[in-house]
Amino acid sequence: MLPIVIILIVVVIGLIIYNLNIHKKIQTYKNINQKINNLSVVQDFMSTIGEALSVDEKIKKINNILIEKYEIKYSTIVVFNGAEYEIKASNVDPKHWHSLKSLQEVEMFKDSIAQATPKYVTVNNNTEKLPYQQMEFGRAKSAIFFPLYIENVYIGYWIIESGTPHDFDNIDTTVLEVIKDNIVSVLRTVTHQKTLESIVREDLYSGLYSEEYLYGAGRRIIDQYTTSTVCMFKIINLEEINQKYSRDLGNQVIEEMSDYIKDNIANQYVFVRYMGPKFVIVFSGVEISGVADYINDLKSKIESTKIISDQNKKKAVYPKLNFAISTYYKGTGLEEVLKKQEEYLDNSELQESNITNI
């Protein structure tokens, strides 16, 4: 009898050791799988940052990635824009957004913000509701609140919610911290783009957008194509017109020339007043050979147009233009192309009036 008992004990111990090894391998597999998933999410984040989207579109897409990859029921990203808290992305019904963008005022989250630590809240049954919920009752039963900081400066928060009580009790918070850090990285990366989008202005005389438009909304149009032709031109006698005749006549030259070009280019082409006497047309999706005739005709037409002063009919001028054209490839530095063209035009002979491929 004793040998049988000993054999059974050995078998049981063996099974325990085997099960422990299996459990360890499963945990290792889960960890590896989680790391692969995290890497995939980071890659998706980086890919989104590089896409020709607005800042708000990028943040919404990133939130959707989180919801899909981590099977989160509700995810909301709220950012302080300098004046108020603004929901940048959420899959929650907009009727609940008022309470979601006011969580910084809820007492339980104030300590979380002050200490830069996440806050987990839940209810015990479906008849209760979370303390921050106002009009809603049955939507969320558990939530984790993450304050967001960039270089120790509080910028908003990320909150995930579930319709099940205690749904996040056993969740791996280290994974969520990685996600939060990735959200912060994205917000930091797009800050410069947001600044550019915010400072775009419309020129008073030409009615055109300023240079900054090229790096935001304009670039989203341009980068729909693999290659485009960038054309920068300068009204080389604008300063002379301002000084010899009047600034009003100079402004009139800008206005009439801009109106003519706007009326004679396709919608997918981007036309801006770059700076002072310099303007830029980006022929989206067109190679240089495809716009050569158009640019020649444009130069000829504008330079042969007599512009008579509205204030003094005896004053009349003819604009003179100097052109620089280059090829732009999607994903490369558009600002570098423009810088090179600007340097060429600014360093050209004062009376140079050509079309130069650089």
XYZ file of C-alpha atoms in Angstrom:
358
model
C 0.000 0.000 0.000
C 2.791 2.363 0.945
C 4.535 2.094 -2.463
C 1.240 3.005 -4.164
C 0.835 6.062 -1.943
C 4.399 7.108 -2.662
C 3.802 6.667 -6.408
C 0.613 8.746 -6.172
C 2.418 11.483 -4.265
C 5.195 11.526 -6.870
C 2.590 11.678 -9.661
C 0.735 14.505 -7.931
C 3.973 16.435 -7.373
C 4.914 15.811 -10.994
C 1.539 17.097 -12.168
C 1.884 20.177 -9.965
C 5.335 20.908 -11.385
C 4.021 20.281 -14.912
C 1.056 22.597 -14.373
C 3.319 25.268 -12.925
C 5.570 25.026 -15.971
C 2.555 25.197 -18.281
C 1.229 28.213 -16.380
C 4.648 29.873 -16.566
C 4.812 29.256 -20.325
C 1.283 30.628 -20.775
C 2.204 33.748 -18.805
C 5.380 34.122 -20.861
C 3.332 33.739 -24.033
C 0.841 36.325 -22.799
C 3.639 38.741 -21.956
C 5.270 38.243 -25.354
C 1.905 38.610 -27.060
C 1.202 41.776 -25.060
C 4.591 43.227 -25.983
C 3.939 42.459 -29.647
C 0.530 44.107 -29.365
C 2.052 47.159 -27.651
C 4.680 47.407 -30.375
C 1.956 47.165 -32.996
C 0.040 49.991 -31.308
C 3.159 52.176 -31.125
C 3.792 51.533 -34.826
C 0.183 52.480 -35.596
C 0.636 55.655 -33.519
C 3.794 56.639 -35.380
C 2.160 55.894 -38.712
C -0.788 58.101 -37.772
C 1.509 60.983 -36.774
C 3.076 60.907 -40.248
C -0.237 60.885 -42.103
C -1.585 63.951 -43.880
C -4.291 64.579 -41.284
C -5.160 67.505 -39.053
C -4.141 67.327 -35.390
C -7.730 66.630 -34.313
C -8.109 63.875 -36.922
C -4.876 62.246 -35.719
C -6.005 62.218 -32.089
C -9.391 60.733 -33.042
C -7.704 58.026 -35.092
C -5.343 57.201 -32.213
C -8.296 56.882 -29.836
C -9.967 54.493 -32.261
C -6.768 52.434 -32.389
C -6.820 52.138 -28.577
C -10.461 51.067 -28.570
C -9.862 48.443 -31.249
C -6.501 47.025 -30.148
C -7.227 46.855 -26.413
C -10.983 46.204 -26.665
C -11.816 49.213 -24.503
C -15.557 49.897 -24.197
C -15.271 53.689 -23.884
C -12.195 55.870 -24.327
C -12.078 59.662 -24.074
C -9.137 62.053 -24.446
C -9.614 65.546 -23.019
C -7.064 68.353 -23.510
C -6.868 71.850 -22.010
C -6.482 74.227 -24.975
C -5.388 77.228 -22.915
C -8.894 78.517 -22.341
C -11.066 75.490 -21.644
C -11.140 71.709 -21.531
C -11.943 70.217 -24.905
C -12.841 66.629 -25.846
C -10.390 65.723 -28.583
C -11.605 62.166 -29.087
C -14.338 59.970 -27.626
C -16.626 57.121 -28.636
C -19.142 58.155 -25.971
C -22.434 59.664 -27.110
C -21.945 63.468 -27.338
C -24.883 64.027 -24.963
C -22.585 62.879 -22.153
C -19.609 65.037 -23.141
C -20.464 67.862 -20.751
C -19.713 65.693 -17.722
C -16.722 64.010 -19.376
C -14.947 67.317 -20.058
C -15.543 68.561 -16.499
C -13.843 65.741 -14.586
C -11.083 68.062 -13.378
C -13.774 69.641 -11.162
C -14.749 66.303 -9.557
C -13.263 65.974 -6.082
C -12.108 62.358 -6.478
C -10.018 63.267 -9.527
C -8.403 66.405 -8.089
C -5.925 64.350 -6.036
C -5.189 62.212 -9.083
C -4.306 65.334 -11.060
C -2.267 66.847 -8.227
C -0.260 63.658 -7.683
C -0.073 62.661 -11.368
C -1.425 59.186 -10.563
C -4.297 57.208 -12.097
C -7.606 56.860 -10.256
C -9.767 53.727 -10.443
C -13.466 54.020 -9.579
C -16.203 51.394 -9.756
C -19.618 50.431 -8.355
C -20.664 47.159 -6.770
C -23.834 46.502 -8.729
C -25.835 47.701 -11.703
C -28.204 49.787 -9.608
C -25.450 52.244 -8.669
C -23.786 54.895 -10.777
C -20.296 56.410 -10.764
C -20.007 59.645 -8.736
C -19.050 61.830 -11.720
C -22.045 60.731 -13.820
C -24.820 63.297 -14.021
C -27.587 62.659 -16.579
C -26.393 59.175 -17.521
C -27.112 56.144 -15.368
C -26.442 52.772 -16.970
C -23.612 53.492 -19.398
C -20.434 53.156 -17.282
C -19.965 51.134 -14.103
C -16.176 51.295 -13.759
C -13.508 53.704 -14.983
C -9.819 54.556 -14.780
C -8.778 58.209 -14.951
C -5.271 59.086 -16.178
C -3.982 62.685 -15.862
C -1.736 63.671 -18.776
C 1.465 65.671 -18.361
C 4.018 67.038 -20.823
C 7.300 67.892 -19.075
C 5.544 68.211 -15.686
C 2.858 70.472 -17.127
C -0.695 69.167 -16.763
C -2.456 69.206 -20.165
C -5.600 67.123 -19.660
C -6.641 63.539 -19.087
C -7.526 60.192 -20.604
C -10.398 58.161 -19.155
C -11.440 54.620 -20.026
C -14.814 53.238 -18.959
C -16.683 49.940 -18.892
C -20.338 49.059 -18.485
C -19.432 46.253 -16.041
C -18.805 46.770 -12.286
C -15.235 45.923 -11.197
C -14.256 45.284 -14.815
C -10.773 46.742 -14.297
C -9.992 45.028 -10.973
C -7.366 42.700 -12.438
C -6.212 44.750 -15.413
C -2.470 45.138 -16.012
C -1.933 48.803 -15.135
C 1.605 48.755 -16.549
C 0.120 48.233 -20.023
C -2.250 51.144 -19.475
C 0.633 53.341 -18.348
C 2.461 52.509 -21.584
C -0.660 53.481 -23.549
C -0.944 56.730 -21.586
C 2.698 57.561 -22.259
C 2.123 56.920 -25.968
C -0.868 59.275 -25.945
C 1.313 61.962 -24.343
C 4.024 61.364 -26.958
C 1.500 61.845 -29.739
C 0.120 65.025 -28.167
C 3.667 66.367 -27.779
C 4.518 65.512 -31.388
C 1.469 67.222 -32.874
C 1.803 70.377 -30.768
C 3.972 72.057 -33.431
C 1.497 71.132 -36.157
C -1.373 72.518 -34.088
C 0.515 75.782 -33.656
C 0.960 76.072 -37.418
C -2.699 75.355 -38.014
C -3.694 77.988 -35.463
C -1.578 80.828 -36.882
C -2.716 80.485 -40.500
C -4.136 83.829 -41.576
C -5.750 85.236 -44.688
C -3.864 88.014 -46.460
C -5.839 91.272 -46.647
C -5.020 92.185 -50.255
C -4.595 88.884 -52.063
C -7.289 86.998 -50.154
C -4.820 84.096 -49.957
C -3.735 82.046 -46.974
C -0.306 82.663 -45.479
C 2.770 80.433 -45.712
C 1.739 78.379 -42.651
C -1.202 76.959 -44.597
C 1.277 74.931 -46.671
C 2.364 72.892 -43.632
C -1.139 72.050 -42.383
C -4.318 71.901 -44.459
C -2.407 72.645 -47.657
C -0.034 69.763 -47.156
C -2.919 67.365 -46.631
C -4.044 68.246 -50.157
C -0.535 68.053 -51.604
C 0.338 64.726 -49.957
C -2.556 62.967 -51.608
C -0.101 62.634 -54.498
C 3.367 61.077 -54.745
C 4.990 64.008 -56.563
C 4.029 67.629 -57.109
C 5.545 70.725 -58.664
C 6.296 73.648 -56.366
C 6.399 77.048 -58.035
C 7.544 80.131 -56.126
C 7.491 83.488 -57.864
C 8.358 87.019 -56.876
C 6.947 90.334 -58.092
C 10.368 91.857 -58.673
C 9.140 95.423 -59.260
C 6.657 95.561 -56.351
C 9.000 97.602 -54.161
C 9.596 100.023 -57.051
C 5.831 100.395 -57.606
C 5.306 101.119 -53.887
C 8.037 103.743 -53.816
C 7.597 105.384 -57.248
C 3.798 105.410 -57.400
C 2.056 104.411 -54.178
C 1.568 101.495 -51.842
C -2.104 101.496 -52.787
C -1.157 100.727 -56.385
C 1.227 98.027 -55.184
C -1.608 96.442 -53.196
C -3.806 96.680 -56.267
C -1.183 94.774 -58.291
C -1.208 92.001 -55.670
C -5.013 91.882 -55.619
C -5.559 91.753 -59.385
C -2.734 89.286 -60.016
C -3.984 86.979 -57.236
C -7.567 87.119 -58.484
C -6.455 86.191 -61.996
C -4.457 83.166 -60.785
C -7.220 81.995 -58.413
C -9.670 82.043 -61.314
C -7.326 80.004 -63.517
C -6.023 77.121 -61.396
C -7.622 73.808 -60.440
C -9.096 73.200 -56.981
C -6.434 70.644 -56.012
C -3.644 73.193 -56.527
C -2.529 75.200 -53.498
C -1.916 78.940 -53.914
C -0.640 81.084 -51.021
C 1.053 84.400 -50.377
C 4.395 83.209 -49.072
C 5.905 86.452 -47.825
C 5.897 90.040 -49.075
C 6.336 89.981 -52.888
C 6.702 86.165 -52.975
C 3.906 83.717 -53.760
C 3.724 79.925 -54.040
C 1.638 77.644 -56.247
C 1.852 73.905 -55.601
C 0.603 71.885 -58.558
C -0.492 68.790 -56.641
C 0.167 65.538 -58.474
C 1.664 67.204 -61.557
C 5.256 66.907 -62.822
C 7.224 69.939 -63.998
C 6.775 68.993 -67.649
C 3.024 69.097 -67.124
C 2.948 72.698 -65.880
C 5.673 74.275 -68.044
C 3.256 75.643 -70.667
C 0.863 76.902 -67.998
C 3.610 78.787 -66.129
C 4.889 80.325 -69.369
C 1.387 81.465 -70.292
C 0.773 82.733 -66.757
C 3.960 84.781 -66.734
C 3.218 86.210 -70.182
C -0.390 87.066 -69.312
C 0.383 88.803 -66.000
C 3.360 90.749 -67.327
C 1.305 92.013 -70.257
C -1.540 93.181 -68.024
C -1.670 96.925 -67.555
C -2.826 97.768 -64.052
C -4.263 101.278 -63.781
C -4.480 102.933 -60.389
C -8.001 103.186 -59.018
C -7.065 106.454 -57.340
C -5.156 108.095 -60.201
C -5.993 106.913 -63.728
C -2.749 108.429 -65.022
C -0.722 105.929 -63.038
C -0.308 102.502 -64.614
C 2.187 99.670 -64.184
C 3.030 96.215 -65.524
C 4.042 93.542 -62.978
C 7.318 91.684 -63.617
C 7.797 88.182 -62.236
C 10.709 85.869 -61.515
C 9.923 82.141 -61.137
C 11.652 79.181 -59.460
C 10.168 75.694 -59.861
C 11.089 72.405 -58.167
C 9.762 68.890 -57.686
C 8.386 67.935 -54.282
C 8.172 64.278 -53.240
C 5.576 63.191 -50.683
C 7.089 62.566 -47.258
C 10.125 64.799 -47.792
C 10.783 68.306 -46.487
C 8.464 70.755 -48.235
C 9.970 73.554 -46.154
C 13.416 72.712 -47.506
C 12.193 72.992 -51.100
C 10.630 76.380 -50.348
C 13.711 77.606 -48.505
C 15.914 76.751 -51.483
C 13.570 78.549 -53.875
C 13.353 81.609 -51.636
C 17.130 81.840 -51.393
C 17.400 81.638 -55.173
C 14.840 84.404 -55.787
C 16.285 86.680 -53.087
C 19.822 86.302 -54.453
C 18.928 86.732 -58.122
C 19.850 89.838 -60.082
C 17.405 92.636 -59.334
C 15.922 92.640 -62.849
C 16.025 88.883 -63.478
C 12.663 87.739 -64.852
C 12.898 84.076 -65.817
C 11.455 80.632 -65.104
C 14.220 78.587 -63.487
C 14.098 74.898 -62.573
C 16.131 74.377 -59.384
